[in-house]
Every structure is written in C-alpha cells, then in structure tokens.
Coordinates of C-alpha atoms in Angstrom, one line a residue:
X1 CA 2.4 -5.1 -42.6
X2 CA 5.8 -5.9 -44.6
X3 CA 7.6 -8.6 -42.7
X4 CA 10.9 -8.0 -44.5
X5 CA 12.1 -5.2 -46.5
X6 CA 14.4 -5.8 -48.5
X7 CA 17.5 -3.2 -49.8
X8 CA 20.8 -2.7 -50.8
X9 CA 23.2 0.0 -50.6
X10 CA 24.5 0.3 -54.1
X11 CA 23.9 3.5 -55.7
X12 CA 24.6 4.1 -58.9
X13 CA 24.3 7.7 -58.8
X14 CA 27.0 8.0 -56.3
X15 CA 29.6 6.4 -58.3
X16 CA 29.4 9.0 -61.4
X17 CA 32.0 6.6 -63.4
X18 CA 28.9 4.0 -63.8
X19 CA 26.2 6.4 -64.1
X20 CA 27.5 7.6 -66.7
X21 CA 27.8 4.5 -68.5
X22 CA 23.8 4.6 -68.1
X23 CA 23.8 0.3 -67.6
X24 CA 22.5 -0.4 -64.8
X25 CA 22.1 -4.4 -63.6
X26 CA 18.6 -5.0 -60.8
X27 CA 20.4 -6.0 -57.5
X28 CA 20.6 -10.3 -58.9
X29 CA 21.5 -11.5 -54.9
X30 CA 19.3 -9.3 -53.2
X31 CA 16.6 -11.1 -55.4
X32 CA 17.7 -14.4 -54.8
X33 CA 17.2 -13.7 -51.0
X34 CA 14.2 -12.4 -51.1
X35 CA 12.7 -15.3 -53.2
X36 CA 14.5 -17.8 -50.7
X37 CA 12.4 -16.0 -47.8
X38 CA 9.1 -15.8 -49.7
X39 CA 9.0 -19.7 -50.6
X40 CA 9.1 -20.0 -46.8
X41 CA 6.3 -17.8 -46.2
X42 CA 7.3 -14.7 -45.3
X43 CA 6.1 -11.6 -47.1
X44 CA 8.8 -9.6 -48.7
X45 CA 8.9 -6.0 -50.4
X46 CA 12.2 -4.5 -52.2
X47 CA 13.5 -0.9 -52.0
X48 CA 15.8 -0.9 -55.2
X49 CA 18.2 1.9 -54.2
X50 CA 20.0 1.4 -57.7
X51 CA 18.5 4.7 -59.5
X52 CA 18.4 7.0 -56.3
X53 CA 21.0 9.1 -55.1
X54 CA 20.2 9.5 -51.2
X55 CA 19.4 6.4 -48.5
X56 CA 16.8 9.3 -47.3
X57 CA 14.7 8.2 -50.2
X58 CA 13.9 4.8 -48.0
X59 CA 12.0 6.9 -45.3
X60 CA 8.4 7.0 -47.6
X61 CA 8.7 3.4 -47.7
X62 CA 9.6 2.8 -44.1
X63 CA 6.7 4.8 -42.9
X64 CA 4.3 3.4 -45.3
X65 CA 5.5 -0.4 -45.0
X66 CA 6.2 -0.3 -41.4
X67 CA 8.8 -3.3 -42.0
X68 CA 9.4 -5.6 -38.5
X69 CA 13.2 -6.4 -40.3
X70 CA 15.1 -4.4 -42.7
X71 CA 17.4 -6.7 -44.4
X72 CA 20.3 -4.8 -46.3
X73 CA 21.3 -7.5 -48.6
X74 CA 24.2 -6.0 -50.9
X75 CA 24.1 -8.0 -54.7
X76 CA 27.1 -10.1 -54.4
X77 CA 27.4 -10.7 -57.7
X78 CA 28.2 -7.1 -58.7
X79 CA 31.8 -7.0 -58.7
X80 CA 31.8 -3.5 -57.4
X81 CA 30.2 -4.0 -54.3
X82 CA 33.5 -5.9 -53.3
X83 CA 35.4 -2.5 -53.3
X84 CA 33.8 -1.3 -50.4
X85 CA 33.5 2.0 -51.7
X86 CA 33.4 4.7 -49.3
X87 CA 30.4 6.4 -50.9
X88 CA 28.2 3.3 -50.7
X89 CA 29.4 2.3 -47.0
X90 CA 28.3 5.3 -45.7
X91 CA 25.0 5.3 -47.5
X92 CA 24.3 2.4 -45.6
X93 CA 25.3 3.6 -42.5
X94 CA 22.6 5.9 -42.6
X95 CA 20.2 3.4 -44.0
X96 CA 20.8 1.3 -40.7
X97 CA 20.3 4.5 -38.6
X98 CA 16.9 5.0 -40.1
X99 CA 15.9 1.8 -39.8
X100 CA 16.7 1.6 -36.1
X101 CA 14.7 4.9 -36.1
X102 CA 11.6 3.0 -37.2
X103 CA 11.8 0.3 -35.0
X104 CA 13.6 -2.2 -37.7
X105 CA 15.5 -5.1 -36.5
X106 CA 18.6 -4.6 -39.1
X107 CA 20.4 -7.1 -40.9
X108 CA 23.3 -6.7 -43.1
X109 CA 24.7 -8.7 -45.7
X110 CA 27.4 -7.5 -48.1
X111 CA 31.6 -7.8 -48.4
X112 CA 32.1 -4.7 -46.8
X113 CA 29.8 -5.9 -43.3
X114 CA 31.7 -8.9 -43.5
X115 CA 35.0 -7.6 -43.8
X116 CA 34.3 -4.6 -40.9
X117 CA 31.0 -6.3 -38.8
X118 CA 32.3 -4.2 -36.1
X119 CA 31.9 -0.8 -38.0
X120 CA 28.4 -1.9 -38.8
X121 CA 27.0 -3.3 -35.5
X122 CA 28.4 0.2 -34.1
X123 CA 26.4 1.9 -36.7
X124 CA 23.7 0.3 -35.1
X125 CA 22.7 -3.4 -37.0
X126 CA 21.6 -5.5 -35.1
X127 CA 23.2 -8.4 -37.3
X128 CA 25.8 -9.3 -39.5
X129 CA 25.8 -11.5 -42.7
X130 CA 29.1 -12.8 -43.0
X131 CA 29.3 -14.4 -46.4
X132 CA 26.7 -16.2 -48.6
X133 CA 23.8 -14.9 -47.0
X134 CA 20.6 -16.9 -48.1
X135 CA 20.6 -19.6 -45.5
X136 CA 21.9 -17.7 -42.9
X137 CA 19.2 -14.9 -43.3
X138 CA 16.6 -18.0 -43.4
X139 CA 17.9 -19.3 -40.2
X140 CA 18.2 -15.8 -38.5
X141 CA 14.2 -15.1 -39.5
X142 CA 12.5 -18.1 -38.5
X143 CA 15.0 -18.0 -34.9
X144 CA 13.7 -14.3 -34.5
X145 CA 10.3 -15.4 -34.9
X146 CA 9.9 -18.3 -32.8
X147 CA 12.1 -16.7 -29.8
X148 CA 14.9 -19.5 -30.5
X149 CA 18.5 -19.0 -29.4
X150 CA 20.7 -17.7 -32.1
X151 CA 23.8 -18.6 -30.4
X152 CA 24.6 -21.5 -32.9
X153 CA 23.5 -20.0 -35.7
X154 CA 26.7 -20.5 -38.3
X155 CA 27.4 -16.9 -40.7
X156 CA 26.1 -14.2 -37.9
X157 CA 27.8 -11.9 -36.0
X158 CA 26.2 -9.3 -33.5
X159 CA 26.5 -8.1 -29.7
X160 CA 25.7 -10.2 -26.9
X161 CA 25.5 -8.6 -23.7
X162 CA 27.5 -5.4 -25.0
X163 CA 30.5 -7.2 -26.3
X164 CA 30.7 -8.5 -30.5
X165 CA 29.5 -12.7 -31.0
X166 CA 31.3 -14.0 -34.5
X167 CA 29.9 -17.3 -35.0
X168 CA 31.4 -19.6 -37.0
X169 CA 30.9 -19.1 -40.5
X170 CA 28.6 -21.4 -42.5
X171 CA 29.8 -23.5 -45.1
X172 CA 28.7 -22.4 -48.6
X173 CA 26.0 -24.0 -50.7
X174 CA 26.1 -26.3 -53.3
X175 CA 23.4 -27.5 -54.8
X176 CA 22.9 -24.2 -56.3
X177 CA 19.3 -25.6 -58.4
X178 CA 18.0 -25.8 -55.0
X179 CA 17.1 -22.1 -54.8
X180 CA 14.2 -20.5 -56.2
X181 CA 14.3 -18.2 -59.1
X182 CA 15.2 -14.9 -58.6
X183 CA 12.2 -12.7 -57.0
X184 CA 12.2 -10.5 -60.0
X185 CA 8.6 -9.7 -59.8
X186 CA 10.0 -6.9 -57.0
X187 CA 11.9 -5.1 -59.8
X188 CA 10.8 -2.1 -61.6
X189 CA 12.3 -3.4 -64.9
X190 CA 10.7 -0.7 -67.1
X191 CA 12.9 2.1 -65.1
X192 CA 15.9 0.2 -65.6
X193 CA 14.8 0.1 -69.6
X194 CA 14.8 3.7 -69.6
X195 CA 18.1 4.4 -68.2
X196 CA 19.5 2.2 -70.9
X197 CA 17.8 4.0 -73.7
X198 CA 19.9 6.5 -72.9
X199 CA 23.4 4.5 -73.2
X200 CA 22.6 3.6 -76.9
X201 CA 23.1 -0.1 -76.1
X202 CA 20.0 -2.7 -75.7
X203 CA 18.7 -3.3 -72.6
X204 CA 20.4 -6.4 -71.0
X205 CA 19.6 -8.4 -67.7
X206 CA 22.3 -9.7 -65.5
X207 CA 21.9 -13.4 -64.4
X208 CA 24.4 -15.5 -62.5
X209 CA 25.4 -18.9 -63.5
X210 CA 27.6 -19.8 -61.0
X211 CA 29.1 -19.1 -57.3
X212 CA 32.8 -18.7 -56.0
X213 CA 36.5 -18.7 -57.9
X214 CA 38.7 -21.6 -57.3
X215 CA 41.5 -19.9 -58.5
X216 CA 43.8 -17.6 -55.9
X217 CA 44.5 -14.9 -57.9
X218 CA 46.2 -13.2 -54.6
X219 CA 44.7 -9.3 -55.2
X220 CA 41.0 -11.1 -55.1
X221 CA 38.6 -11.4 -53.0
X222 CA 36.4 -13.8 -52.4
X223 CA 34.0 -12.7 -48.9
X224 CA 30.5 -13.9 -50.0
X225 CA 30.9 -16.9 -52.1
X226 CA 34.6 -18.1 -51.3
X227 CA 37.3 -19.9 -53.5
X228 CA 34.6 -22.6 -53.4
X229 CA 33.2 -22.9 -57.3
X230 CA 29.9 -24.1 -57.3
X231 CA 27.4 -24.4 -60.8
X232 CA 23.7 -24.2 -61.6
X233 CA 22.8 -26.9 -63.5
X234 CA 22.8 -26.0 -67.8
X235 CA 18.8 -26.6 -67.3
X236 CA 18.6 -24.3 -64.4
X237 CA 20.1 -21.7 -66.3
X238 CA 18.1 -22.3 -69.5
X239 CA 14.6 -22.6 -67.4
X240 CA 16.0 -19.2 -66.0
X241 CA 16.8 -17.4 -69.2
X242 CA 13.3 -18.3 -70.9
X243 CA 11.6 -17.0 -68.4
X244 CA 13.3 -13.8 -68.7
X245 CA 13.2 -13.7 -72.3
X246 CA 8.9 -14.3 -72.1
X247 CA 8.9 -12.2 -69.1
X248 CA 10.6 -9.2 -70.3
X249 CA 11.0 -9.3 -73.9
X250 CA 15.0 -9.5 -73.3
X251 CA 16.8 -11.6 -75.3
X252 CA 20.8 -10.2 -74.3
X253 CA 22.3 -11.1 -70.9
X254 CA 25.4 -10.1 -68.5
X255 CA 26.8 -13.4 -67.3
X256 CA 28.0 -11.9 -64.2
X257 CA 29.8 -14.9 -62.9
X258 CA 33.6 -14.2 -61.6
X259 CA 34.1 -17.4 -64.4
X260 CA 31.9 -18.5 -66.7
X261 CA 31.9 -22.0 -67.8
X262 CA 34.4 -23.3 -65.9
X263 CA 32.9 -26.8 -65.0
X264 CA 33.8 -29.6 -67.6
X265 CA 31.1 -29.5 -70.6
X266 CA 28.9 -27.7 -68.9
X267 CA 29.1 -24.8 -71.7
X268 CA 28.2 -27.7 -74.3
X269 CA 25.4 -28.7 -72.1
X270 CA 24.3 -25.2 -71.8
X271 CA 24.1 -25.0 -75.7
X272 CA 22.2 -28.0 -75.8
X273 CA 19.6 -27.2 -73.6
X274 CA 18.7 -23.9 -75.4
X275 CA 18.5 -25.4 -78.8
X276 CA 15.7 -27.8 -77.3
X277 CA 14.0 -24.5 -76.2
X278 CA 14.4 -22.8 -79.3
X279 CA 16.2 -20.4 -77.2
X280 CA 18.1 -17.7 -78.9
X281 CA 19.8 -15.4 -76.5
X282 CA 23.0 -13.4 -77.1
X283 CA 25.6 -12.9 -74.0
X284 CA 28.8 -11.5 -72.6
X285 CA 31.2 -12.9 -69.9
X286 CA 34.2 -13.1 -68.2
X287 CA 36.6 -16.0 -68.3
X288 CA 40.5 -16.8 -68.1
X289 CA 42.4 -16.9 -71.3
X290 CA 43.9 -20.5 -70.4
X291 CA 39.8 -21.8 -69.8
X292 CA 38.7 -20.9 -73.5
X293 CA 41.3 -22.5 -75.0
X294 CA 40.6 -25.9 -73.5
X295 CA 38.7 -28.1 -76.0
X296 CA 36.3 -27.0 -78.0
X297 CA 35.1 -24.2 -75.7
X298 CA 35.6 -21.1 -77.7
X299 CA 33.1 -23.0 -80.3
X300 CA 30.2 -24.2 -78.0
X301 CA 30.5 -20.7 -76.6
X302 CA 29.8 -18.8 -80.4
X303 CA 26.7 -21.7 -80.8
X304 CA 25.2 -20.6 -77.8
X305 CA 25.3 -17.0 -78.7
X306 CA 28.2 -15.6 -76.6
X307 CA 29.0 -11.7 -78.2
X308 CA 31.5 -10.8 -76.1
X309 CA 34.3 -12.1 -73.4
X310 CA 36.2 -9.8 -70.9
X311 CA 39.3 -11.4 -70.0
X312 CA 41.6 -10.6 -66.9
X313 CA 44.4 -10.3 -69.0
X314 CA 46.4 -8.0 -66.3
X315 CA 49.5 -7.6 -67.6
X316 CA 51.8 -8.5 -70.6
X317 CA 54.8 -8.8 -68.3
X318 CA 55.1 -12.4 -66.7
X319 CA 57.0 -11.2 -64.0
X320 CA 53.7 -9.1 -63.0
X321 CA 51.5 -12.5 -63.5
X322 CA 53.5 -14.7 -61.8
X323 CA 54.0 -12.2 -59.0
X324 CA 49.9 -12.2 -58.8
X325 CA 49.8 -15.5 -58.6
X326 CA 47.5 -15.2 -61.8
X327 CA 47.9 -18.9 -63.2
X328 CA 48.3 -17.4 -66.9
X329 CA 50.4 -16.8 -69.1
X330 CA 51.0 -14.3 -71.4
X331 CA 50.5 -16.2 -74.9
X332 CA 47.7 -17.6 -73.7
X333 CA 46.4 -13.8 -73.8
X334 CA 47.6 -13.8 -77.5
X335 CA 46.2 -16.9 -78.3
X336 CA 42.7 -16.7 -77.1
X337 CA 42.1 -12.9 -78.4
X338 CA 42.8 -14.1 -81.8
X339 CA 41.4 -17.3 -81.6
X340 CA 38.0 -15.2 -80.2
X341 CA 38.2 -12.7 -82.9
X342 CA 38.2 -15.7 -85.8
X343 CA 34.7 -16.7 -83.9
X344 CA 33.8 -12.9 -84.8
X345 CA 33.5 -13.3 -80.8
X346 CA 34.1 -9.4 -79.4
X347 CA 37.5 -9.3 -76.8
X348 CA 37.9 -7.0 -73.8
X349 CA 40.6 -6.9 -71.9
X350 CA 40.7 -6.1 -67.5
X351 CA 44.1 -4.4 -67.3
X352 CA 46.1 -3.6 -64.1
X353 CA 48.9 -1.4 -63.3
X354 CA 50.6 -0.4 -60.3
X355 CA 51.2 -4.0 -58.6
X356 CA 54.3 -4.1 -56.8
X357 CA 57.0 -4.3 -58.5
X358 CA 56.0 -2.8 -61.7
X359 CA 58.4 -0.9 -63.7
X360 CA 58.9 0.8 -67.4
X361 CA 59.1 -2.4 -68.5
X362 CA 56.5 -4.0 -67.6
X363 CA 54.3 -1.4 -68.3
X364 CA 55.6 -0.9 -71.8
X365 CA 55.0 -4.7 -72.4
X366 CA 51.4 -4.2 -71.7
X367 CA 50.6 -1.3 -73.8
X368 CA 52.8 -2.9 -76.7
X369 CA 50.4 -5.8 -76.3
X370 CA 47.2 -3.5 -76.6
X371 CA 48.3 -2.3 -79.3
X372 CA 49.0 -5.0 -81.3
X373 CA 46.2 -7.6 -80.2
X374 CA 43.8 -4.3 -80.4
X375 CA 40.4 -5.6 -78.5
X376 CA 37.6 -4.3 -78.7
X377 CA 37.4 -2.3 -75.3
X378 CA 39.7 -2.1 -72.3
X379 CA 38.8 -1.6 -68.7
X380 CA 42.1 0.1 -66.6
X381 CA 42.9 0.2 -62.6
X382 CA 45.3 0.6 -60.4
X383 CA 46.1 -2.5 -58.1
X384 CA 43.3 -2.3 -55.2
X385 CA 44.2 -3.7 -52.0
X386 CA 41.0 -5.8 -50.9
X387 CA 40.3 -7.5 -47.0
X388 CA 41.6 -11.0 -46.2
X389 CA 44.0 -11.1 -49.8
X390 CA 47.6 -12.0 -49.8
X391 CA 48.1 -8.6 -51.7
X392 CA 46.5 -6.8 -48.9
X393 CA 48.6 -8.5 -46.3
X394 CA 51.7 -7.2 -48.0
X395 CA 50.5 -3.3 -48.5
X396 CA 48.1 -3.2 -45.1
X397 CA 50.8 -1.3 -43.3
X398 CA 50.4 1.8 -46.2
X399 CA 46.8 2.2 -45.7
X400 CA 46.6 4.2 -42.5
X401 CA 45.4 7.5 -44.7
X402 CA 42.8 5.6 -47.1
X403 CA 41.8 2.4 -47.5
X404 CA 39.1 2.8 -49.5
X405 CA 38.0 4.5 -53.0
X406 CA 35.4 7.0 -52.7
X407 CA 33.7 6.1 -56.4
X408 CA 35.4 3.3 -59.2
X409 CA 36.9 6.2 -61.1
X410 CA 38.9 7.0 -58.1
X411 CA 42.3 5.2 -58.9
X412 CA 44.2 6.0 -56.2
X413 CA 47.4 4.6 -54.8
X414 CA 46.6 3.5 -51.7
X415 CA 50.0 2.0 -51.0
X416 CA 53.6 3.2 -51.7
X417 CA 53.9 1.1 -55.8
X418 CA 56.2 2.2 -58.2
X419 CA 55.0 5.8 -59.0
X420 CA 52.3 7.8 -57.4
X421 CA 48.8 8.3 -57.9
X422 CA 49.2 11.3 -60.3
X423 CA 51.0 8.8 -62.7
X424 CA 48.8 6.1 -62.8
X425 CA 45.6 8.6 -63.6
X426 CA 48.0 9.9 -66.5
X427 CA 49.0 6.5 -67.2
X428 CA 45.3 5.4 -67.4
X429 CA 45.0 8.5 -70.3
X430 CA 47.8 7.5 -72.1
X431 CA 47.2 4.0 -72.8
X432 CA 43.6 5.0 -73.3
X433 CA 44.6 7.4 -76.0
X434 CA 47.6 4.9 -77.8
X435 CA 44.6 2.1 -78.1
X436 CA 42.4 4.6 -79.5
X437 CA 45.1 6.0 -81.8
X438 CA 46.1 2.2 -83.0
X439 CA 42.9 1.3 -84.1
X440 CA 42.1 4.7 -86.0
X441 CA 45.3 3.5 -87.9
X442 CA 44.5 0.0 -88.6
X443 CA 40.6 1.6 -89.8
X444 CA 42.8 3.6 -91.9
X445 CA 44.7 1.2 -93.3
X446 CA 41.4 -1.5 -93.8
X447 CA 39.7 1.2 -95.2
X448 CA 42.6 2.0 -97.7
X449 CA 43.2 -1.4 -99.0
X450 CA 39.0 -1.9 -99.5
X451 CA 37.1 1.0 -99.4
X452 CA 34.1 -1.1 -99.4
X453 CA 34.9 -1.5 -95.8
X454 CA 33.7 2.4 -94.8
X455 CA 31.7 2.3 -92.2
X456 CA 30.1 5.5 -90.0
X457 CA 32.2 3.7 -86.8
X458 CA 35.2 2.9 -88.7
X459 CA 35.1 6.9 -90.2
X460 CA 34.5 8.3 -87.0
X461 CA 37.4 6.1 -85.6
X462 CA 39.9 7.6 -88.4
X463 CA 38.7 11.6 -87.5
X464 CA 39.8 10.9 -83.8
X465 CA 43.5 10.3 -85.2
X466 CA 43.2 14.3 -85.2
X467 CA 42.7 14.5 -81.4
X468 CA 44.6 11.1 -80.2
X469 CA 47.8 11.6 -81.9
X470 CA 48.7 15.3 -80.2
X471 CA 47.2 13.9 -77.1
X472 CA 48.2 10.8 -76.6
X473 CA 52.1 12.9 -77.3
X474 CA 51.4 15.3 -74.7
X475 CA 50.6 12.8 -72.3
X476 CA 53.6 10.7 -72.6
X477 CA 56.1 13.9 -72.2
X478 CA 54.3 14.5 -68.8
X479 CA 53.9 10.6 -67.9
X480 CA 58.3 11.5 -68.4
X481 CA 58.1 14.4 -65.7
X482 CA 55.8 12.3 -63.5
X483 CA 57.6 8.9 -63.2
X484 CA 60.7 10.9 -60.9
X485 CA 58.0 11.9 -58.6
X486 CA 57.0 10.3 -55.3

C-alpha cells in the first residue's frame, strides 16, 4: 500500500491558452515534496494531472493504490498556479471529494489553499498547506503517524472541534542545498516529449534555481515562497542539471525562478561550475532589466548558455512603473534589450495594461516602445488583482462579480480601470498585430539592403504584412469606438 500519493491540480487541458502552446513543464515542487518525504522513508507515488483533462481520471489510481494520505501539492514554481484560476480550483475541489471518498486523509498545498483555506477545509481537506510546503508536510506526516499533537505545528490550518485552527505560519527555508533532488523518477518524461513534438520547439525541463522575490512589485504575489530570496548553491544547480542532461538526454532548460541570478556572482559561479563539468546546456529566464545591467552579468549569462531572457518590462510610461511600485525604469528597458540583442541573447517582453490610472498615453508609450525595441516575443495581460497585494487592497471592493479568471486567456477586467474588458481583449490584438507588422517591415527592409539575408522566417514574416497591415487598421478604428465605453 501507497503511503502518500502525490498530485496537483494543474491541468493543462483546461486552460486551452497553454495547451495550445503544446509546452508543458512536470509539476518541479510537487517533486521536490515528494523526494523530501521519501528520504524520510515514506513511500511515495505521483498522479501527474498535467496531460488529463478530468480529476475523475485519479479514481483508477485511488482504487488500485489505496493511498492512507493524498497530498495535493500544487508546483509553486509555475507562475500560473498563483492565478488561482477558477477552472483548476474546482478541479481540486473534486479531487479532495474523492479522496475523502476513499478514505484519504487530504492535504493541500498551493496559493489558492493558502489564500481561501476555508473554501478548501469546507470542500472537505482535512489540512491546509499555507506557504512553502516541504517541511510543513514532513512535520504533518510523521505527527499523523505517531498520534502526536499537531496543535504547534507552524504552516497548517484545519478544523479543531468544528471551528478553522490557523497556526502560525512557518518561517521559510534557507539552506535551499539541503533538499534532495527533485523525485523525478515519478515522471512520465517520455509523454511530456511527445506533447512537445508537437509545438515544433525541443523538449525542455523546467528546473528552479532559486526561492522568493525580494522586490514588492505591489500587483505580485508572493503566498508559497514570500519576499524572502533564497539561492541554491551554483554547484547544486550544476549537480542538478547533469543529471538531467545524462538522465534524459536534455540539454535546454526553463529557469523558472521569479529572478534568476540575482545573488552577487552567483551567475559567474554558475558558469564556472559547468565548464569544470564540461556541461553545455542552453537556457531561458526571467530577470529585471536594472539586474542584467549590473556588472558584467549580461556576459557570464551568454558563457553559460543563456538563449533567451523574459523581462517584466510592464510599461513604457513611468508614471505606470512608479505607480507599481516596479523599481525600474524605463531606459533601463531600452538599455538591456539592446545590450541583450548585441550578446545575440533572444528578448521577450511581460507587458501590462489596464493598471489604474492608465490612459492613451501611457498606452501609446508602450506600444511606441514595442515597436521600436522590437523583441523577439511579447506576452500581454490585463492587471490581475492577486490575494494579500497592495493592488488588490485598492480594487478588492470591485470584485464582488469575479474574482478569478476562468483559463489565462481570459483577460478580464475584474475591477472598474480605464476602459472595459472589451477594450483591453481588442487592445491585446492590436498591439499584437502592430509588433507583427513592425518587424515584417524591418525584414523588409534587412532583406532589401542584403538579400543574402533571405530566410524562410524572415519571408514568411514579410507575406504577413498582407494580413497585419488591414488588420492591425481595422482594429485601431474599433479600439476608437471602444475607448467611450464603460
């Protein structure tokens, strides 16, 4: 019999924006629990909802396994699992049911549980996670099993005597190193390979190098690992990357941290310690714009292999940066894309619109920036009011209709901003179609001057100028008619 079974409730299948994309990333924190639980001796088995598309798919497993605890133990480190999505929150409130049908003791651990514990423990868990989880889940197990009091146990919340216990929470880790690997014997990694076939792109791992965000960026949220910033060591992470790259045959890798590289040198170390393994890896992350220009960064990053760097870029109105609380400013944005593009290092930017406040302006200043700096991708959203954020605070009052997004492609207004939700799903066209138009232009022009530049993308970028420049025309006459509606 299965002492633990470990799950999430992430499905990609329900949240058709990144099913489409066909990338999927193994749940990274759900296996660093269930290593953390097996070191101690207790035997641990996975069901990987990632690839499903109903929480009835557990019921096989819970029959066959016959688990005494069913630990739902969202991946932390997968930035969409702190939008609480509405699709993925109920999923797990059924998971919980029908582990309470099988006789499961049920733990829960994600943003979401710790945000509403009291939704969850209704739903039927039997505990709450709140925040990082591994210790905590330790503590809870071996109290469970020896019939201990769990009264002092620091992280939990669940009922006592018919009325909701919040312990205090527990302090986060530190010494990162002192975990064990990830358990990722429990993953199917060969399913995973498949679904990425299908996107085109080679199969990539996600690995974590750090924990926490010390910076108060004040529409972010910070539930699991707090504004606490906490770092493997750069021999940690090398040991961890080898082993993926013999284990797998995967040599490309999602550095999922919320900041990469932000302790002092420790990107130089990092460098260091995979030239004395011979280690060749290529990697993308994301980082601040003011971080990679400190020091030699941005060239220790290109030595070590780093292919491409999403940067919260935002906005290109200061007013909008300052009013986030964001730290940045907007030449550093300008400064760091070209300095990244002389590296041949690929740039993405995270845009935002719709934070309070915004108007024309502002927006205008962001998609002039676009298309002159011209990255290499762009990722769009509307402003998302998040738990226990300063932003939230200020818009809580609007969210008595929705307060969630069903899927990521939702974009919805969930407060009363500038314009309505209407405009800001044009809006999210439009720039779309102006970034796609500007670079079919500069091809053009590249193209022009050497012809020995023709490539099938560049081509293929230059025929679109047939569909983006009516498009992208249509859309800002109706982003006109939209901006006087409410």
């Amino acid at each position: 019999m299965s002492n633990l079974l470990f799950s999430h409730s992430y499905y990609y299948q329900l949240d058709p924006k990144q099913w489409k994309n066909k990338t999927p990333f193994p749940p990274l924190g759900t296996l660093y629990a269930a290593a953390l639980l097996r070191k101690n001796n207790y035997t641990v088995d996975l069901f990987d909802t990632n690839l499903l598309d109903s929480p009835k798919a557990i019921l096989p497993i819970l029959e066959e396994k016959k688990p005494k605890y069913l630990v739902i133990y969202d991946d932390g480190f997968n930035y969409l699992t702190k939008m609480c999505l509405t699709n993925m929150r109920q999923a797990c409130f059924e998971m919980i049911q029908l582990g309470k049908k099988h006789h499961c003791t049920v733990i829960v651990s994600s943003s979401d549980s710790t945000d509403h514990y009291t939704e969850y423990i209704e739903k039927g868990a039997d505990f709450i996670i709140q925040g990082e989880g591994e210790l905590t889940l330790l503590e809870l197990i071996n109290s469970l099993e020896s019939q201990q009091s769990i009264d002092i146990i620091s992280g939990i919340a669940f009922k006592n005597n018919n009325e909701i216990q919040v312990n205090p929470k527990r302090s986060v880790l530190v010494q990162l190193d002192d975990l064990p690997l990830p358990a990722w014997d429990l993953v199917d990694i060969e399913s995973y390979k498949t679904i990425w076939k299908q996107s085109g792109q080679e199969f990539t791992l996600n690995i974590a190098t750090t924990r926490g965000c010390p910076y108060k960026c004040n529409w972010c949220a910070k539930p699991i690992y707090g504004n606490r910033y906490n770092s493997h060591s750069p021999e940690y992470i090398a040991n961890h990357l080898d082993f993926l790259s013999k284990k797998f045959n995967v040599n490309r890798f999602w550095m999922c941290d919320d900041i990469f590289g932000l302790k002092p040198n420790w990107v130089q170390e990092f460098n260091i310690e995979l030239q004395k393994r011979s280690l060749k890896i290529r990697y993308y992350i994301q980082s601040r714009v003011d971080l990679l220009l400190k020091e030699d960064t941005i060239d220790a990053l290109a030595s070590s292999g780093l292919e491409e760097v999403w940067v919260g870029a935002e906005s290109a109105s200061q007013k909008i940066l300052d009013a986030m609380d964001k730290g940045t400013k907007v030449e550093e944005i300008y400064q760091a894309t070209r300095l990244l593009k002389e590296k041949n290092i690929r740039v993405a930017f995270f845009l935002q619109f719709g934070y309070l406040g915004e108007n024309q302006q502002d927006i205008q200043k962001t998609i002039a920036m676009v298309k002159e700096l011209l990255p290499d991708n762009i990722g769009i959203s509307v402003s998302y009011p998040l738990p226990g954020t300063k932003f939230y605070e200020k818009v809580k009052d609007d969210l008595q209709l929705k307060a969630n997004w069903n899927d990521s492609d939702d974009l919805d207004m969930m407060f009363n901003g500038t314009y309505n939700s209407n405009y800001y799903r044009k809006l999210q066209r439009f720039v779309h179609e102006e970034y796609r138009k500007s670079q079919g232009f500069f091809n053009l022009k590249q193209v022009l001057k050497n012809p020995k530049q023709l490539s099938f993308s560049k081509l293929k970028s230059i025929a679109k100028l047939g569909y983006y420049i009516p498009s992208s025309f249509i859309d800002s006459l109706m982003l006109k008619r939209l901006e006087n509606e409410r």
